[in-house]
Short mmCIF file of C-alpha atoms in Angstrom, two decimals:
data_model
loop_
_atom_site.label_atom_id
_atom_site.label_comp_id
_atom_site.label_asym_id
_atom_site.label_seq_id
_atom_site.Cartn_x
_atom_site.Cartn_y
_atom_site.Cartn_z
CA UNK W 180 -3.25 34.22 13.63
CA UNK W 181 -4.20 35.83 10.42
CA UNK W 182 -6.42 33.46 8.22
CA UNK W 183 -4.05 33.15 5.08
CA UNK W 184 -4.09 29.93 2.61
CA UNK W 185 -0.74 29.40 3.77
CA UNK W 186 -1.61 29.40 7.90
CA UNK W 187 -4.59 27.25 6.84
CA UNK W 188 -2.29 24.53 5.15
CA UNK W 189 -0.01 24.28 7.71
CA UNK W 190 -2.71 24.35 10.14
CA UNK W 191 -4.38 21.47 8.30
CA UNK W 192 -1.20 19.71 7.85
CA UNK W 193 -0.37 20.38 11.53
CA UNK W 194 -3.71 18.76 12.32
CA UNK W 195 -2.85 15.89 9.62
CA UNK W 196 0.18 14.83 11.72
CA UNK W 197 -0.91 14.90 14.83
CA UNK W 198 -3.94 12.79 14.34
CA UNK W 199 -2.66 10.19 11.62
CA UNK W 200 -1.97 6.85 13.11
CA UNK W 201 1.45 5.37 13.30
CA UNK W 202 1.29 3.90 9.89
CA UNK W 203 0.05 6.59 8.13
CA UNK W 204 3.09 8.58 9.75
CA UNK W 205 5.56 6.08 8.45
CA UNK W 206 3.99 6.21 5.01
CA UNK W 207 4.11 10.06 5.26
CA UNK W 208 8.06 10.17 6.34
CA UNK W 209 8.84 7.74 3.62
CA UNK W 210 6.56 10.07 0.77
CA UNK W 211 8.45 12.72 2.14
CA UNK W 212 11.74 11.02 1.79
CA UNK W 213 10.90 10.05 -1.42
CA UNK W 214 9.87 13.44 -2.82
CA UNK W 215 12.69 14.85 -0.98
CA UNK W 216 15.08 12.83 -3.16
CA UNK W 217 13.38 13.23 -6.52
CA UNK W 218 13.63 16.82 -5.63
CA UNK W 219 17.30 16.71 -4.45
CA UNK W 220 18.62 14.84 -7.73
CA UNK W 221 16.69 16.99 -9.93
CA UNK W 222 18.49 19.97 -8.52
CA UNK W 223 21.76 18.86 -8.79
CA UNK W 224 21.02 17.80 -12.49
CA UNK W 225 19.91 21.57 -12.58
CA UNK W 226 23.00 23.00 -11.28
CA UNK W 227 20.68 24.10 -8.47
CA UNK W 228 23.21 23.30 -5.15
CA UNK W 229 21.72 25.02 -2.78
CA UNK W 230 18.34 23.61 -3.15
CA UNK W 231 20.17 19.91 -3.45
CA UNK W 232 21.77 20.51 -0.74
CA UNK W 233 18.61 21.55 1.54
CA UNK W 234 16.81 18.43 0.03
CA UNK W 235 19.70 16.13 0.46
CA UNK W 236 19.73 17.35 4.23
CA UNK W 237 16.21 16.83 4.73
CA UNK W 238 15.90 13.41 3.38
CA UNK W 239 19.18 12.29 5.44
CA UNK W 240 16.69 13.91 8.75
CA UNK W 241 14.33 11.52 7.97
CA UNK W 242 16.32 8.63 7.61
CA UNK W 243 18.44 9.61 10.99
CA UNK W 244 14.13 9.69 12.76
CA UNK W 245 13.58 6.10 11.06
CA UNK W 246 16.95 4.78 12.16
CA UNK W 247 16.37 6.03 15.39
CA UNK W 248 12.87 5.08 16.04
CA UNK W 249 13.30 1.52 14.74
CA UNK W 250 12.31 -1.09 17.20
CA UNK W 251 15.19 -3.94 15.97
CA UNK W 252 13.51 -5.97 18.78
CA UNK W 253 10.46 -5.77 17.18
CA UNK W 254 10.36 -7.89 13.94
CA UNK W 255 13.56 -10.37 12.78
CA UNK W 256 14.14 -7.65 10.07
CA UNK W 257 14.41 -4.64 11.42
CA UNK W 258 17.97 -4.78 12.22
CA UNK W 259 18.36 -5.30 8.54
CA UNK W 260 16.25 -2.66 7.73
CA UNK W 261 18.24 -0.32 10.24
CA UNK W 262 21.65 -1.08 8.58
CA UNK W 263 19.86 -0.01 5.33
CA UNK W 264 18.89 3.12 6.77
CA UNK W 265 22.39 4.10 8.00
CA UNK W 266 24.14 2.95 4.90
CA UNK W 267 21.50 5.49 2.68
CA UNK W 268 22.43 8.03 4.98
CA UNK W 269 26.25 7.88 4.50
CA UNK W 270 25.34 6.87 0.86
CA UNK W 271 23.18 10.52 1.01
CA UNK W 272 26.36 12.75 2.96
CA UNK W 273 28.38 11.37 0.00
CA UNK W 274 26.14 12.18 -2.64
CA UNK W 275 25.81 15.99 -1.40
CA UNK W 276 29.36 16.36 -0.73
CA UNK W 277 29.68 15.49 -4.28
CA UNK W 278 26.99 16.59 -5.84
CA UNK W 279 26.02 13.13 -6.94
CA UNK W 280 23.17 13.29 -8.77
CA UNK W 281 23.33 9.28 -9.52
CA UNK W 282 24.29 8.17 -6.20
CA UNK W 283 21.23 10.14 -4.85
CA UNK W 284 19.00 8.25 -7.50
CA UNK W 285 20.53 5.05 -6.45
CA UNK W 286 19.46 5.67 -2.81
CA UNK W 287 15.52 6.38 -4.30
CA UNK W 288 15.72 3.25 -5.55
CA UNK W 289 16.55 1.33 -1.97
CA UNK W 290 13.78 3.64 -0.91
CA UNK W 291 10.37 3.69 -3.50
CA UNK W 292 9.94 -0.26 -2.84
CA UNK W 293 10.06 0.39 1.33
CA UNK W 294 7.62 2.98 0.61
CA UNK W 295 5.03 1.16 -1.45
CA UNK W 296 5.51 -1.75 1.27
CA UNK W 297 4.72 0.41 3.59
CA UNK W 298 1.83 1.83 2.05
CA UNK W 299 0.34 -1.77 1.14
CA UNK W 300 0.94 -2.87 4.81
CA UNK W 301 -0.99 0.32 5.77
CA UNK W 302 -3.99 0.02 3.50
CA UNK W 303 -4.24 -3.57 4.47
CA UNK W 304 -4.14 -2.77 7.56
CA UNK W 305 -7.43 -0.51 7.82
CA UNK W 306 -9.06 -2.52 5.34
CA UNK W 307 -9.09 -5.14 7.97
#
């Protein structure tokens, strides 16, 4: 492999992954999600459908790995938290079939608050 900046980030981000724990990985699918939204609703506000589209897609893949990889035996809310995830992803099919710019924003709002939980419960975590 050619040393390029571009090989070395994804080599470092590569690296990132596969050594984070399983709460930094959570935090870094729901940052992802999140950006993936901002990014999605900003480019159908730009006319941009494509791009919406492929950001839309991506954040909808994320939520499908959460929803799947959700222990609901695990903790009295996950199955909650579960039917949250599939109702943002048929909230997010919706909001690309119609190029829904507020629908999409509606979903980052269900979304920020799970990820700054998240985060929290992650920092406290090491800190202890």
């Amino acid at each position: 492999m050619t040393v390029t900046a571009p090989n070395l980030r994804n080599r470092y981000l590569q690296d990132s992954i596969q050594t984070a724990s399983p709460a930094k990985l959570l935090t870094m699918l729901y940052d992802r999600l999140v950006l993936d939204l901002v990014q999605g609703e900003e480019a159908i506000r730009a006319g941009e459908i494509e791009n919406a589209h492929e950001k839309i897609s991506h954040a909808q893949e994320i939520l499908i790995e959460l929803q799947v990889s959700l222990d609901v035996e695990a903790w009295s809310g996950a199955p909650g938290l579960a039917n949250l995830y599939g109702y943002l992803i048929t909230e997010l099919i919706g909001a690309n079939i119609a190029k829904d710019a507020e629908r999409v924003a509606v979903c980052r709002g269900f979304v920020e608050p799970l990820r700054d939980a998240w985060r929290e419960a992650a920092a406290s975590a090491v800190a202890h």
